[in-house]
Coordinates of C-alpha atoms in Angstrom, one line a residue:
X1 CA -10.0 -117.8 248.0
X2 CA -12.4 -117.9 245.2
X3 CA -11.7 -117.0 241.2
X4 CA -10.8 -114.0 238.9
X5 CA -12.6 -113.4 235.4
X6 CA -12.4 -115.4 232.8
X7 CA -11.6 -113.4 230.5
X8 CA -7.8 -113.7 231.3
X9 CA -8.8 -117.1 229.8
X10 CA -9.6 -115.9 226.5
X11 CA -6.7 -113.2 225.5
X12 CA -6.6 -111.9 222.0
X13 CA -3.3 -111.5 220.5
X14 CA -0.3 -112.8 218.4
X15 CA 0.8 -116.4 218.3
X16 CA 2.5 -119.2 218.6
X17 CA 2.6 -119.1 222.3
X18 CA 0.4 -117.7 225.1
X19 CA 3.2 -118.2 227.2
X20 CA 6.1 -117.6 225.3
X21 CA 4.8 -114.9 223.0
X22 CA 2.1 -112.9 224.6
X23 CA 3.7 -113.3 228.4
X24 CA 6.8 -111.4 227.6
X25 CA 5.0 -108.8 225.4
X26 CA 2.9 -108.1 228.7
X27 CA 5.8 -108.1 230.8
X28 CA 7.9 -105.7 228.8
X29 CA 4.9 -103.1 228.6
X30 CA 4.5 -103.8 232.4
X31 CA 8.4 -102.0 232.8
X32 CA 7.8 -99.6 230.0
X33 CA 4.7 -98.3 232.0
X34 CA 6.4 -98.8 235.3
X35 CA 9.6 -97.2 235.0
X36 CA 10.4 -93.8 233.3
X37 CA 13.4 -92.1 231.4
X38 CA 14.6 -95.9 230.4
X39 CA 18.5 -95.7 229.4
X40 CA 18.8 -99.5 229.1
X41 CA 17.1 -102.8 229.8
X42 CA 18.6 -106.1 229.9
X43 CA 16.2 -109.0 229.8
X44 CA 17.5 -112.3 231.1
X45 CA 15.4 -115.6 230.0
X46 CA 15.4 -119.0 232.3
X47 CA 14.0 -122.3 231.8
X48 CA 12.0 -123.0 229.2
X49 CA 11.8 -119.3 228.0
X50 CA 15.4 -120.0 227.5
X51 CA 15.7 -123.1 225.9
X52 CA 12.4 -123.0 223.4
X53 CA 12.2 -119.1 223.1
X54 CA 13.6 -118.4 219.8
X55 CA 11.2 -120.7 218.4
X56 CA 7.9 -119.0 219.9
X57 CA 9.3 -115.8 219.1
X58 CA 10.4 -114.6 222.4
X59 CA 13.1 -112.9 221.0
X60 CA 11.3 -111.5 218.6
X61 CA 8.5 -110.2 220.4
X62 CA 10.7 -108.5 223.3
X63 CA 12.5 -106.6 220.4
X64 CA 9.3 -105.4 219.1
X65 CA 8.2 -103.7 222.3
X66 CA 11.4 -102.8 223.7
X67 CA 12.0 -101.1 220.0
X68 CA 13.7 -97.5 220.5
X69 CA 15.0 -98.2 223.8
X70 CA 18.5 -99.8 224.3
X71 CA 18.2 -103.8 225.3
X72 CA 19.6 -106.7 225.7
X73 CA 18.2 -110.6 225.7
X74 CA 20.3 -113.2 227.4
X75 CA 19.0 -117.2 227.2
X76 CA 20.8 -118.5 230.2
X77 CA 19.6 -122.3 230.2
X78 CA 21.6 -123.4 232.8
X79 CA 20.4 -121.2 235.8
X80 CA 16.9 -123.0 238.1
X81 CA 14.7 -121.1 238.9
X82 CA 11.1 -122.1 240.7
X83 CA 9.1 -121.2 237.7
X84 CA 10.2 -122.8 234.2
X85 CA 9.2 -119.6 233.0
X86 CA 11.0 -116.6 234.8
X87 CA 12.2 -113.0 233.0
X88 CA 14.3 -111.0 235.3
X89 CA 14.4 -107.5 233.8
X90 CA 17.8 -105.4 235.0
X91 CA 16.5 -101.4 234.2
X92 CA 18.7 -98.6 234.1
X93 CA 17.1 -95.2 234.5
X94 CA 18.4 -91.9 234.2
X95 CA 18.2 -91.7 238.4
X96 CA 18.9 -95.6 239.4
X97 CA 19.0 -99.4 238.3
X98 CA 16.2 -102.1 239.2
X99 CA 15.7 -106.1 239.2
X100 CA 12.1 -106.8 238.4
X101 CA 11.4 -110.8 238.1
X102 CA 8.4 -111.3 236.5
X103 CA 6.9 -115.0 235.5
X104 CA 4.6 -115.4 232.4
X105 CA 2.3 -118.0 234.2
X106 CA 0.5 -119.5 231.0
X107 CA -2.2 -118.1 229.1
X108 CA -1.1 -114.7 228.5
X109 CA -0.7 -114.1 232.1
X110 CA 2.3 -112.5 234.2
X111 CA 2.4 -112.2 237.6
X112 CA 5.4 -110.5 239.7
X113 CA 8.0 -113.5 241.3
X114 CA 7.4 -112.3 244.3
X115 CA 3.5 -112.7 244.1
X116 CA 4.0 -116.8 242.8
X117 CA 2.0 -118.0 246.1
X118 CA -0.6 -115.4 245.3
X119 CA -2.5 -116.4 242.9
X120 CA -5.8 -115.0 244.4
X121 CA -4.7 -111.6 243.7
X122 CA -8.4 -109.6 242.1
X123 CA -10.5 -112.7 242.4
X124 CA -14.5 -112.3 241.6
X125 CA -16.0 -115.5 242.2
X126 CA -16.7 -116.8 245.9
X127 CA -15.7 -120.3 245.0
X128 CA -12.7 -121.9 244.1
X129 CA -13.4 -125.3 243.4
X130 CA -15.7 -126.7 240.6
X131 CA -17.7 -129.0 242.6
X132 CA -18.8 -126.1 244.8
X133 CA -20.3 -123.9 241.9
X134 CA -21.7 -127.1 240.6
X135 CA -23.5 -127.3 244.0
X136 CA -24.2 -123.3 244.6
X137 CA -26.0 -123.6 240.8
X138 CA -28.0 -127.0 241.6
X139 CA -29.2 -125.5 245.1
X140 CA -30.4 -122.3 243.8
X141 CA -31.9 -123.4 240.5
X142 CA -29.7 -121.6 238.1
X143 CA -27.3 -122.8 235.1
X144 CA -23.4 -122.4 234.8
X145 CA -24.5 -119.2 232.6
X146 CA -26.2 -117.2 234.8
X147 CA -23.3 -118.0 237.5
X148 CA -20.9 -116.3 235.7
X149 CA -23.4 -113.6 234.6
X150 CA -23.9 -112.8 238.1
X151 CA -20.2 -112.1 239.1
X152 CA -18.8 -110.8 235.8
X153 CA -18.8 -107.1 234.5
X154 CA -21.5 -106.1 232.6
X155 CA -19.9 -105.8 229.1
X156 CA -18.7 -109.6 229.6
X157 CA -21.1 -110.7 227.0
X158 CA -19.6 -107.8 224.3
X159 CA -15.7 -109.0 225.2
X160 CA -17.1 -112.6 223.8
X161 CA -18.4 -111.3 220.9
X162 CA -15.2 -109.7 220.2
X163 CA -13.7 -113.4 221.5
X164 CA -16.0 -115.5 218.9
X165 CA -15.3 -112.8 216.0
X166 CA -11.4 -112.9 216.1
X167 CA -11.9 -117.3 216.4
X168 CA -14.0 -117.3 213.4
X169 CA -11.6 -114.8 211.6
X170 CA -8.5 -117.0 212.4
X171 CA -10.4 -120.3 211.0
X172 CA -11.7 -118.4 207.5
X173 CA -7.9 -117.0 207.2
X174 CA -6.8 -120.5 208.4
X175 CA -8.6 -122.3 205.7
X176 CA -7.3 -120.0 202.9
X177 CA -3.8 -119.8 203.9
X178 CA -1.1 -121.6 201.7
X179 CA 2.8 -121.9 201.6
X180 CA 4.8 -123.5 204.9
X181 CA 4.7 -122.4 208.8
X182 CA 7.6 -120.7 209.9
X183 CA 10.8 -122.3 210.6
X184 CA 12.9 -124.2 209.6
X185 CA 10.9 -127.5 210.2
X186 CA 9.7 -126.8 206.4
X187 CA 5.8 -127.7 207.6
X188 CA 3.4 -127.2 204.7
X189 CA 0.4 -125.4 205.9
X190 CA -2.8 -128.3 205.0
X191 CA -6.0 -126.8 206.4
X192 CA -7.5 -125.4 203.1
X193 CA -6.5 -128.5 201.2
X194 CA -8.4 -130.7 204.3
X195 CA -11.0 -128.5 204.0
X196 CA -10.9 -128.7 200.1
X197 CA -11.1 -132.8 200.1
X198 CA -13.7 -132.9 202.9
X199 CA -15.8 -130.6 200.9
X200 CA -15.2 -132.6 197.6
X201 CA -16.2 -135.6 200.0
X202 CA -13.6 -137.7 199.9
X203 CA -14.2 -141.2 201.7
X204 CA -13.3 -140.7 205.5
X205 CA -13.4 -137.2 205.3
X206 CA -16.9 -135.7 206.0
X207 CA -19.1 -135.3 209.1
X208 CA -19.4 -132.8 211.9
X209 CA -16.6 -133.8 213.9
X210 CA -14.4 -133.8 211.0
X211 CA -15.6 -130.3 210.1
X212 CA -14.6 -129.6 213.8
X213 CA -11.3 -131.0 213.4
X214 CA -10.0 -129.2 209.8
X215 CA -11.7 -125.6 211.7
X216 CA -9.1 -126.7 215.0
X217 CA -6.3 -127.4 212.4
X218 CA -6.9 -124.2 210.2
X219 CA -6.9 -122.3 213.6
X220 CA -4.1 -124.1 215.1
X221 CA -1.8 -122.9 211.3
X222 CA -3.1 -119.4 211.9
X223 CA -1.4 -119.5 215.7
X224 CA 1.9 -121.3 214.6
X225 CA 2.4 -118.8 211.8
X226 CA 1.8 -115.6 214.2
X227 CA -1.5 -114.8 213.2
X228 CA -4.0 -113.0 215.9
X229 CA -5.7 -115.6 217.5
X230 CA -7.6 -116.0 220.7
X231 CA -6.0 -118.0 224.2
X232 CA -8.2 -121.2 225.0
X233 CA -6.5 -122.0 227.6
X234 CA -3.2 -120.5 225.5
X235 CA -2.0 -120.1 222.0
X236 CA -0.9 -123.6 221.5
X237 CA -4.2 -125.0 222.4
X238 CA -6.1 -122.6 220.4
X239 CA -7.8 -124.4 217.7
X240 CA -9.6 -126.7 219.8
X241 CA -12.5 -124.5 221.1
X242 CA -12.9 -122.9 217.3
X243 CA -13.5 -126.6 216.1
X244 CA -15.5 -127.4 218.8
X245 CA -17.6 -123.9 217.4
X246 CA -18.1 -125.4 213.9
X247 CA -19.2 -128.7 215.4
X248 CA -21.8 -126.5 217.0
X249 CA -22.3 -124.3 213.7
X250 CA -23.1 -127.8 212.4
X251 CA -26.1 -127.7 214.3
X252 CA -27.2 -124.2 213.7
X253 CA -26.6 -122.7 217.0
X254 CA -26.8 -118.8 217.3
X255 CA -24.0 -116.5 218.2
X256 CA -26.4 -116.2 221.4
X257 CA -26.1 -119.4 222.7
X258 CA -22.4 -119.8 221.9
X259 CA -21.2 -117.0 223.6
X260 CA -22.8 -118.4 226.5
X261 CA -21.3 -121.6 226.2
X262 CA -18.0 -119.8 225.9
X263 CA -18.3 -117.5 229.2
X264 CA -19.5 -121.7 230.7
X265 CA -16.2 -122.9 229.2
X266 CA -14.0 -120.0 230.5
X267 CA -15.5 -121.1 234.0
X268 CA -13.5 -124.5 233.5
X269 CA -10.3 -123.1 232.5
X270 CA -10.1 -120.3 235.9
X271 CA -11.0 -122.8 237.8
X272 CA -7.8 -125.0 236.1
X273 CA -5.7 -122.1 236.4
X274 CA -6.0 -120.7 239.9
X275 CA -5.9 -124.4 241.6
X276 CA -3.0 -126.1 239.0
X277 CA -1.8 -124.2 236.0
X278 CA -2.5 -123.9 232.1
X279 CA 1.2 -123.8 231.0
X280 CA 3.0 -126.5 229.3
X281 CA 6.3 -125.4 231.0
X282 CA 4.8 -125.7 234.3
X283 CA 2.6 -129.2 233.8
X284 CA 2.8 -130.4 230.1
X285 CA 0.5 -130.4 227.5
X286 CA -2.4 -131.6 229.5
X287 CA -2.3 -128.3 231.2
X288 CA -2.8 -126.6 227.7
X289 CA -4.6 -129.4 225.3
X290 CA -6.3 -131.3 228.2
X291 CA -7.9 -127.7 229.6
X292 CA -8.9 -126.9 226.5
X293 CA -10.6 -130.5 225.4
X294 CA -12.4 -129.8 229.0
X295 CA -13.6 -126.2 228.1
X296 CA -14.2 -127.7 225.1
X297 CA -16.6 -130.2 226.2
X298 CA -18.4 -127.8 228.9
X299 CA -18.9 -125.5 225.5
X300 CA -20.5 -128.3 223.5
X301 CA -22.8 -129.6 226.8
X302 CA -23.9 -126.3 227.7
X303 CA -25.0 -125.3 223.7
X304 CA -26.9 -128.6 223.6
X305 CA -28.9 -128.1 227.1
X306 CA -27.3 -130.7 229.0
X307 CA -27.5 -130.7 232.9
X308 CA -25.5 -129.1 234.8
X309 CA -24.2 -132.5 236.2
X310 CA -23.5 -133.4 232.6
X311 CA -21.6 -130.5 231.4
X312 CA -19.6 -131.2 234.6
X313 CA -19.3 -134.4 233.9
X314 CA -18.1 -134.3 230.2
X315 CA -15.2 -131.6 231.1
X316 CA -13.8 -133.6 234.0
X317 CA -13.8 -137.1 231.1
X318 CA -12.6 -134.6 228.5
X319 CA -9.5 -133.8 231.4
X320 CA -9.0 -136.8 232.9
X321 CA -8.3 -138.8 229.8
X322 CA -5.5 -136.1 228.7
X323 CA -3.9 -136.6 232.0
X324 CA 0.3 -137.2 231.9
X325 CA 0.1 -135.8 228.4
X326 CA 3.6 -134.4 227.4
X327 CA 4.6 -131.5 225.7
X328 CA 7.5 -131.5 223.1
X329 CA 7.2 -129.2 220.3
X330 CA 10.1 -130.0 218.1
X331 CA 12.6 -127.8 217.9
X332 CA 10.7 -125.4 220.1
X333 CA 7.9 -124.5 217.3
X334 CA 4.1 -124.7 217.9
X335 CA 3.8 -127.3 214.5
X336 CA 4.8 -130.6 215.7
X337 CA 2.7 -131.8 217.5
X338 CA 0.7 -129.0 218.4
X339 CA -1.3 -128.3 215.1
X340 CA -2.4 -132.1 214.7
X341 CA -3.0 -131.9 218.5
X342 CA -5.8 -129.1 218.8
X343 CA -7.7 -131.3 215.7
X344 CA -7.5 -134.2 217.6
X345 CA -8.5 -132.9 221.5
X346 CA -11.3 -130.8 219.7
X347 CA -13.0 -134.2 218.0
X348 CA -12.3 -135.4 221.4
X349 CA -14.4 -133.0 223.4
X350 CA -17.1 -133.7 221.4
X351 CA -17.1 -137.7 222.0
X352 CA -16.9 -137.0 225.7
X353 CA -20.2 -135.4 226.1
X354 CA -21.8 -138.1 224.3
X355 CA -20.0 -140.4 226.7
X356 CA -20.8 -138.4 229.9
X357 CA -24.8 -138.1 228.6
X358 CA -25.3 -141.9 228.8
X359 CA -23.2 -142.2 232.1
X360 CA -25.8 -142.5 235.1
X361 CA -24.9 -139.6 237.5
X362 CA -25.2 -141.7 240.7
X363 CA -22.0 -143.2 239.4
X364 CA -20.0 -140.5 238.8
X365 CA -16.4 -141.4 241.0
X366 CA -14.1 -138.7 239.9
X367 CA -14.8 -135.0 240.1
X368 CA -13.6 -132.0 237.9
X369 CA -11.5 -131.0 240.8
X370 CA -10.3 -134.6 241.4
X371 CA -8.8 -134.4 237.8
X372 CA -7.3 -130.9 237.9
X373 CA -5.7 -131.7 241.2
X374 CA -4.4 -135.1 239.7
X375 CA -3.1 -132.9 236.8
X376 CA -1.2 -130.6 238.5
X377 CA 0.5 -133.3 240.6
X378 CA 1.2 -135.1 237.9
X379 CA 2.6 -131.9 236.0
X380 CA 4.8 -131.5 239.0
X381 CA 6.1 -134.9 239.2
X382 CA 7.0 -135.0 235.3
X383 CA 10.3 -135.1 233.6
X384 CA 11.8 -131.5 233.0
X385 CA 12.3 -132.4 230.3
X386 CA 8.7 -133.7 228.7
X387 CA 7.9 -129.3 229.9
X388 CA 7.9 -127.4 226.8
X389 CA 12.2 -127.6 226.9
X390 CA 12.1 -129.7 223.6
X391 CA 14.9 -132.2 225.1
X392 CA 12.6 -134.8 225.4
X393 CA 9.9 -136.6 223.4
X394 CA 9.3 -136.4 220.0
X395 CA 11.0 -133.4 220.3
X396 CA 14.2 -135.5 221.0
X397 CA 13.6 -138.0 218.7
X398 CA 12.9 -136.0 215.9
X399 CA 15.6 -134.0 214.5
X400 CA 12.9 -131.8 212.7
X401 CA 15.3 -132.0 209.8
X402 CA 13.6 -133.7 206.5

């Protein structure tokens, strides 16, 4: 088994939710394409498509592309199934009827139900497991860059340009945006008056990594409201690799060696993906925030020449300290705490490179792979309810109501 590309990492397209939003979109083209002379389709939504759905839009979104075409959308909360977030499609043609169950599996990604134990399906890379490219690189003399370089398609480099230029968009549109997200939470969109007082220098706002966090925040506002925005792992976790960008701006960096440190990044998430998950239904937030603040942290490494060892290192601190994170968006909406979130993780990323730099690497204990595996374990073992259901957590404690 070994990896696919990692550009299913870094998905352009509507927020609030990779999963949520973008999943379903993909899975109602997937029947539109399959199936011809459509007379009906009746879309049936379990777990936490069900119960947090109307908040990320699912209904919405499935209306959009099914538009024209006679359809139904049924939230059944009550039914299990073994992924949180299942669509069964029932399709009526003008010949016959068919049951398509198709799972959005986090980051803009669907797979077939059927294909849930397959998740090796178009793989790229000959290794699965971080430690082992970490290895493979170190033995034959070559960085994390020109890995990827070598099993990528040619244009990869062009589909990160187009990657860093629709990040960069969401934060300028971000930090000019005014009025309230979406919803009826009634949050007031802050990003261009952060950006306003840091710039005005206001005491305890100013500095790089505070320049990092209002460019997360701003990004993080652009993806609640349903702005185009690009996955980092997913759509809720989308501001942190943008902040983690301007932190790097910071230092005048080229577009050059970003994109790089992006296609380095994307590395870290596939490899989260294919061996645990990067969906907040499946594993909680530290499948979304934690594999970003990791990708987040490789980025950062990588831009500033650190060892391979050491951008290694600083992903696996950036993950492991995320681990047993929760997610509970209140009332089902990317806001709260999702927006503050991506500010946070991003400043994050950026103190765990400094941290892994000074850390001798003979004493290095836990690996990348350790922490992944220790995440997805402890995703599986969490409370249903701490999944991106919104019955637990501040989700539950807050009514969302001012």
């Amino acid at each position: 088994m070994g990896l696919r590309s990692i550009k299913e990492i870094f998905i352009i397209g509507h927020g609030p939710s990779s999963s949520h939003t973008m999943g379903p979109h993909f899975a109602c083209e997937y029947i539109l394409n399959k199936y011809q002379d459509i007379t009906k389709v009746v879309v049936t939504l379990y777990g936490s498509l069900a119960l947090t759905g109307k908040g990320h839009l699912t209904d919405y979104i499935i209306d959009m592309t099914l538009k024209g075409i006679d359809h139904e959308i049924i939230f059944d909360e009550k039914t299990h199934t073994r992924h949180p977030n299942t669509m069964k499609f029932d399709v009526t043609t003008k010949k016959s009827r068919y049951i398509e169950n198709v799972i959005s599996i986090g980051g803009g990604s669907i797979l077939h139900a059927d294909n849930i134990d397959n998740k090796a399906v178009g793989e790229i890379y000959p290794h699965q497991y971080m430690t082992d490219i970490m290895n493979y690189c170190l033995e034959h003399k070559i960085s994390l860059y020109e890995y990827v370089s070598m099993y990528e398609d040619k244009d990869i480099k062009e589909y990160f340009k187009k990657v860093l230029k629709v990040m960069e968009a969401a934060k300028e549109r971000g930090l000019k945006a005014e009025g309230y997200l979406p919803g009826s939470l009634k949050v007031r969109r802050k990003a261009k008056e952060m950006h306003e007082a840091m710039n005005n220098g206001t005491e305890g706002i100013k500095g790089n990594a505070m320049k990092a966090a209002v460019a997360a925040y701003a990004v993080a506002e652009e993806n609640a409201s349903g702005g185009i925005i690009c996955t980092a792992p997913t759509c809720g976790s989308a501001g942190v690799i943008p902040g983690c960008i301007e932190y790097l701006r910071s230092a005048n960096l080229s577009d050059e060696k970003i994109i790089e440190g992006l296609m380095v990044a994307g590395l870290f998430g596939i490899v989260c993906k294919m061996n645990a998950s990067v969906s907040g239904a499946e594993a909680g937030c530290q499948a979304e925030i934690g594999v970003a603040c990791s990708m987040g942290a490789a980025l950062i490494a990588y831009c500033f020449d650190k060892s391979t060892v050491d951008i290694v290192q600083s992903a696996e601190i950036a993950l492991e300290h995320s681990l047993g994170l929760t997610c509970d968006p209140v009332k089902g909406y990317v806001q709260i705490p999702c927006v503050e979130r991506c500010a946070l993780f991003a400043i994050k990323a950026i103190n765990a490179v400094k941290l892994a730099v000074i850390i001798p690497d003979d004493d290095i204990h836990v690996s990348y792979d350790d922490s992944v595996k220790t995440m997805y374990k402890t995703g599986l073992d969490m409370n249903a309810k701490y999944k991106e259901t919104s019955l637990g957590g501040l989700a539950e404690i807050i009514s969302g109501e001012k």
